[in-house]
Short mmCIF file of C-alpha atoms and ligand atoms in Angstrom, two decimals:
data_model
loop_
_atom_site.label_atom_id
_atom_site.label_comp_id
_atom_site.label_asym_id
_atom_site.label_seq_id
_atom_site.Cartn_x
_atom_site.Cartn_y
_atom_site.Cartn_z
CA MET A 1 34.80 5.07 -27.04
CA SER A 2 33.15 2.22 -28.72
CA LYS A 3 30.39 4.26 -30.43
CA ASP A 4 29.91 7.51 -32.31
CA PHE A 5 28.08 10.28 -30.83
CA TYR A 6 25.05 9.55 -33.03
CA ALA A 7 24.74 5.97 -32.40
CA ALA A 8 24.99 6.67 -28.68
CA VAL A 9 22.24 9.14 -28.93
CA LYS A 10 20.02 6.82 -30.61
CA ASP A 11 20.92 3.80 -28.46
CA ARG A 12 20.37 5.68 -25.12
CA ARG A 13 17.16 4.19 -23.77
CA SER A 14 15.26 3.72 -20.52
CA ILE A 15 16.45 0.28 -19.39
CA TYR A 16 14.41 -0.94 -16.33
CA GLY A 17 15.95 -4.31 -16.18
CA ILE A 18 19.63 -3.97 -14.64
CA SER A 19 22.00 -6.22 -12.87
CA LYS A 20 24.90 -5.85 -10.44
CA GLU A 21 27.35 -7.36 -12.98
CA ALA A 22 30.31 -4.98 -13.50
CA VAL A 23 30.60 -3.75 -17.03
CA VAL A 24 33.49 -1.58 -16.61
CA SER A 25 35.70 -0.71 -13.51
CA ASP A 26 34.41 1.62 -10.84
CA GLU A 27 37.30 4.06 -11.76
CA ARG A 28 36.02 4.27 -15.34
CA ILE A 29 32.52 5.00 -14.18
CA GLN A 30 33.96 7.74 -12.00
CA GLU A 31 36.14 9.08 -15.06
CA VAL A 32 33.13 9.35 -17.45
CA ILE A 33 30.97 11.08 -14.71
CA GLU A 34 33.94 13.48 -14.05
CA HIS A 35 34.12 14.17 -17.87
CA ALA A 36 30.48 14.84 -18.05
CA VAL A 37 30.40 17.14 -14.99
CA LYS A 38 33.72 18.95 -16.19
CA HIS A 39 32.45 19.59 -19.81
CA THR A 40 28.63 19.82 -19.83
CA PRO A 41 27.69 23.57 -20.15
CA SER A 42 25.81 25.68 -17.62
CA SER A 43 24.42 29.25 -17.80
CA PHE A 44 27.27 31.82 -17.35
CA ASN A 45 29.57 29.00 -16.93
CA SER A 46 28.21 28.77 -13.44
CA GLN A 47 28.92 25.04 -12.96
CA SER A 48 26.06 24.68 -10.46
CA ALA A 49 25.76 20.94 -11.07
CA ARG A 50 26.70 18.62 -8.25
CA VAL A 51 26.71 14.84 -8.58
CA VAL A 52 27.01 11.93 -6.09
CA LEU A 53 27.97 8.42 -7.28
CA LEU A 54 26.53 5.65 -5.21
CA LEU A 55 28.06 2.30 -5.87
CA GLY A 56 27.78 -1.29 -4.21
CA GLU A 57 26.03 -1.21 -0.66
CA GLN A 58 25.63 2.63 -0.83
CA HIS A 59 23.50 2.12 -4.06
CA ASP A 60 21.42 -0.58 -2.20
CA LYS A 61 20.96 1.81 0.73
CA LEU A 62 19.38 4.52 -1.60
CA TRP A 63 16.83 2.22 -2.84
CA ASP A 64 15.96 0.82 0.54
CA ILE A 65 15.58 4.50 1.74
CA THR A 66 13.35 5.10 -1.35
CA LYS A 67 11.13 1.83 -0.73
CA GLU A 68 10.58 2.54 2.96
CA THR A 69 9.80 6.10 2.24
CA LEU A 70 7.24 5.17 -0.20
CA ARG A 71 5.98 2.34 2.21
CA LYS A 72 4.76 5.17 4.51
CA ILE A 73 2.56 6.96 1.91
CA VAL A 74 1.45 4.06 -0.46
CA PRO A 75 -1.64 2.06 0.78
CA ALA A 76 -0.40 -1.42 2.07
CA ASP A 77 -2.63 -3.36 -0.34
CA GLN A 78 -1.03 -1.33 -3.55
CA PHE A 79 2.47 -1.43 -2.31
CA ALA A 80 3.61 -4.71 -4.22
CA PRO A 81 4.17 -3.11 -7.53
CA THR A 82 6.07 -0.12 -5.93
CA GLU A 83 8.24 -2.52 -3.93
CA GLU A 84 9.09 -4.51 -6.95
CA LYS A 85 10.17 -1.41 -8.84
CA MET A 86 12.35 -0.32 -6.11
CA ASN A 87 13.79 -3.87 -5.75
CA ALA A 88 14.46 -3.65 -9.72
CA PHE A 89 16.42 -0.28 -9.22
CA LYS A 90 18.31 -1.84 -6.25
CA SER A 91 19.23 -4.75 -8.55
CA GLY A 92 21.47 -2.49 -10.41
CA TYR A 93 25.14 -1.68 -10.10
CA GLY A 94 24.97 2.00 -9.04
CA THR A 95 23.00 5.17 -8.95
CA VAL A 96 23.97 8.80 -10.02
CA LEU A 97 22.44 11.56 -7.98
CA PHE A 98 22.08 14.83 -9.78
CA PHE A 99 21.85 17.77 -7.61
CA GLU A 100 22.09 21.76 -8.29
CA ASP A 101 24.00 23.99 -5.73
CA GLU A 102 21.33 26.53 -4.89
CA THR A 103 24.00 28.92 -3.49
CA VAL A 104 25.38 29.30 -6.96
CA ILE A 105 22.09 30.26 -8.43
CA GLU A 106 21.35 32.67 -5.74
CA GLN A 107 24.62 34.57 -6.39
CA LEU A 108 23.98 34.69 -10.03
CA GLN A 109 20.52 36.23 -9.15
CA GLN A 110 22.24 39.01 -7.00
CA SER A 111 24.96 39.61 -9.60
CA PHE A 112 22.56 39.68 -12.54
CA PRO A 113 19.21 40.95 -11.16
CA SER A 114 17.75 41.34 -14.67
CA TYR A 115 17.86 37.69 -15.18
CA LYS A 116 16.86 36.76 -11.78
CA GLU A 117 13.81 34.80 -12.94
CA ASN A 118 15.76 32.75 -15.49
CA PHE A 119 18.57 31.30 -13.34
CA PRO A 120 16.43 28.71 -11.77
CA ILE A 121 15.16 27.60 -15.19
CA TRP A 122 18.61 27.57 -16.68
CA SER A 123 19.99 25.64 -13.73
CA HIS A 124 17.26 22.88 -14.58
CA HIS A 125 18.18 23.00 -18.27
CA SER A 126 21.93 22.45 -17.32
CA SER A 127 21.09 19.74 -14.98
CA GLY A 128 18.99 17.97 -17.88
CA MET A 129 21.99 18.44 -20.06
CA HIS A 130 24.36 16.53 -17.32
CA GLN A 131 21.68 13.83 -16.96
CA PHE A 132 21.70 13.37 -20.70
CA VAL A 133 25.42 13.26 -21.09
CA VAL A 134 25.95 10.81 -18.10
CA TRP A 135 22.99 8.61 -19.34
CA THR A 136 24.48 8.51 -22.84
CA ALA A 137 27.97 7.99 -21.43
CA LEU A 138 26.70 5.15 -19.32
CA GLU A 139 25.25 3.56 -22.61
CA ILE A 140 28.65 3.93 -24.37
CA GLU A 141 30.15 2.00 -21.61
CA GLY A 142 27.66 -0.85 -21.84
CA PHE A 143 25.22 -0.09 -18.98
CA GLY A 144 21.55 0.62 -19.10
CA ALA A 145 20.13 3.29 -16.95
CA THR A 146 16.71 5.21 -16.16
CA LEU A 147 15.95 8.44 -14.90
CA GLN A 148 13.92 8.62 -11.77
CA HIS A 149 12.33 11.44 -9.56
CA TYR A 150 11.73 10.44 -5.87
CA ASN A 151 12.70 13.82 -4.82
CA PRO A 152 11.56 15.69 -2.77
CA LEU A 153 10.19 12.61 -0.73
CA ILE A 154 13.76 11.28 -0.16
CA ASP A 155 15.75 14.50 0.03
CA ASP A 156 16.09 14.73 3.86
CA GLN A 157 17.37 11.19 4.24
CA VAL A 158 19.52 11.47 1.34
CA LYS A 159 21.31 14.48 2.84
CA GLN A 160 21.48 12.89 6.15
CA GLU A 161 22.91 9.58 4.95
CA TRP A 162 25.59 11.02 2.78
CA ASN A 163 26.24 14.16 4.52
CA ILE A 164 25.10 16.26 1.58
CA PRO A 165 25.36 20.03 1.84
CA ALA A 166 21.98 21.61 2.64
CA GLU A 167 22.16 24.18 -0.37
CA TRP A 168 22.60 21.03 -2.71
CA LYS A 169 18.99 20.50 -4.24
CA LEU A 170 18.35 16.92 -5.46
CA ILE A 171 16.97 17.05 -9.03
CA ALA A 172 17.13 13.38 -10.35
CA GLN A 173 18.31 9.82 -9.66
CA MET A 174 19.72 7.50 -12.41
CA PRO A 175 20.04 3.88 -11.31
CA PHE A 176 22.16 1.92 -13.73
CA GLY A 177 23.61 -1.54 -14.33
CA LYS A 178 24.24 -4.41 -16.79
CA PRO A 179 21.07 -4.51 -18.96
CA THR A 180 19.00 -7.64 -18.48
CA VAL A 181 16.32 -6.66 -20.90
CA GLN A 182 16.12 -5.07 -24.29
CA PRO A 183 14.18 -1.59 -24.30
CA GLY A 184 10.64 -1.89 -25.83
CA GLU A 185 9.76 -0.59 -29.27
CA LYS A 186 9.56 3.41 -29.20
CA GLU A 187 7.12 5.33 -31.03
CA PHE A 188 8.27 8.61 -32.74
CA LYS A 189 6.03 11.52 -33.85
CA PRO A 190 6.64 12.54 -37.45
CA LEU A 191 9.65 14.82 -37.43
CA GLU A 192 7.88 17.19 -40.04
CA ASP A 193 5.51 18.05 -37.27
CA ARG A 194 8.25 18.90 -34.77
CA ILE A 195 10.88 20.55 -36.88
CA LYS A 196 10.60 23.36 -39.22
CA VAL A 197 13.36 24.35 -41.71
CA PHE A 198 13.69 27.78 -43.44
CA LYS A 199 16.29 28.38 -45.98
C1 LIG B 201 12.95 15.23 -17.96
C2 LIG B 201 12.71 13.60 -18.00
C3 LIG B 201 11.93 13.07 -16.90
C4 LIG B 201 11.73 11.74 -16.70
N1 LIG B 201 11.30 11.23 -15.61
C5 LIG B 201 11.18 9.83 -15.55
C6 LIG B 201 10.68 9.29 -14.19
O1 LIG B 201 10.67 9.98 -13.25
N2 LIG B 201 10.57 7.95 -14.20
C7 LIG B 201 10.82 7.11 -15.29
O2 LIG B 201 10.76 5.82 -15.21
N3 LIG B 201 11.33 7.65 -16.51
C8 LIG B 201 11.47 8.96 -16.67
N4 LIG B 201 11.85 9.43 -17.81
C9 LIG B 201 12.13 8.63 -19.06
C10 LIG B 201 11.18 8.93 -20.09
O3 LIG B 201 9.78 8.20 -19.87
C11 LIG B 201 11.78 8.30 -21.41
O4 LIG B 201 13.08 8.74 -21.54
C12 LIG B 201 10.79 8.29 -22.67
O5 LIG B 201 9.78 7.36 -22.44
C13 LIG B 201 11.71 7.90 -23.81
O6 LIG B 201 12.23 6.65 -23.72
P1 LIG B 201 13.65 6.14 -23.91
O7 LIG B 201 14.24 6.78 -22.66
O8 LIG B 201 13.74 4.70 -23.83
O9 LIG B 201 14.11 6.71 -25.12
C14 LIG B 201 12.24 10.85 -17.85
C15 LIG B 201 12.74 11.40 -18.99
C16 LIG B 201 13.05 12.73 -19.06
C17 LIG B 201 13.70 13.34 -20.26
#
């Protein structure tokens, strides 16, 4: 690991300019994703997170699917910026797809009815944690990434294309690649308005 945790948390940013240049091996990318999926927590240790890693042509295909899906709903005269955005994601090296397995959540609801309402919420919390760990790990490896949400528009085609189990619910897409731009300045609200300490 080339960065400590605090530096990685600070340096993880949304990087929209990404290229196909390899920063680390595909095996290393798989390894950091396995590490994230294995060690990121979930409510009741239910391990409901599911991840699909798309590399090379498979990554390209996802952004072609997304572009063509959007083309059907965005007015033609307004499509140019959308197309540009999809092409920018496609210019990256890979995409991580985050899912949650709904059967795991339903089983928890049956086993612990008093928490029924909470399990879908906690499932999203855990997915967010997975997204954050992967995003930060990709930063450590030298990639830039963003978090995207073209679900549920693309759900059916994604499931069909990669033979994804019906019960896996698509939550987010994370295109990544070698950064070609620096992230912009980020504004921060005063921490004293956001954190209270009592001692
Ligand atoms: C839950 C969540 C959802 C987000 N959804 C999107 C999204 O759909 N598209 C996008 O471009 N960025 C999305 N973002 C990125 C945020 O806009 C970004 O993280 C925020 O502006 C802070 O910038 P930074 O990532 O550079 O620190 C999302 C971030 C979070 C945490």
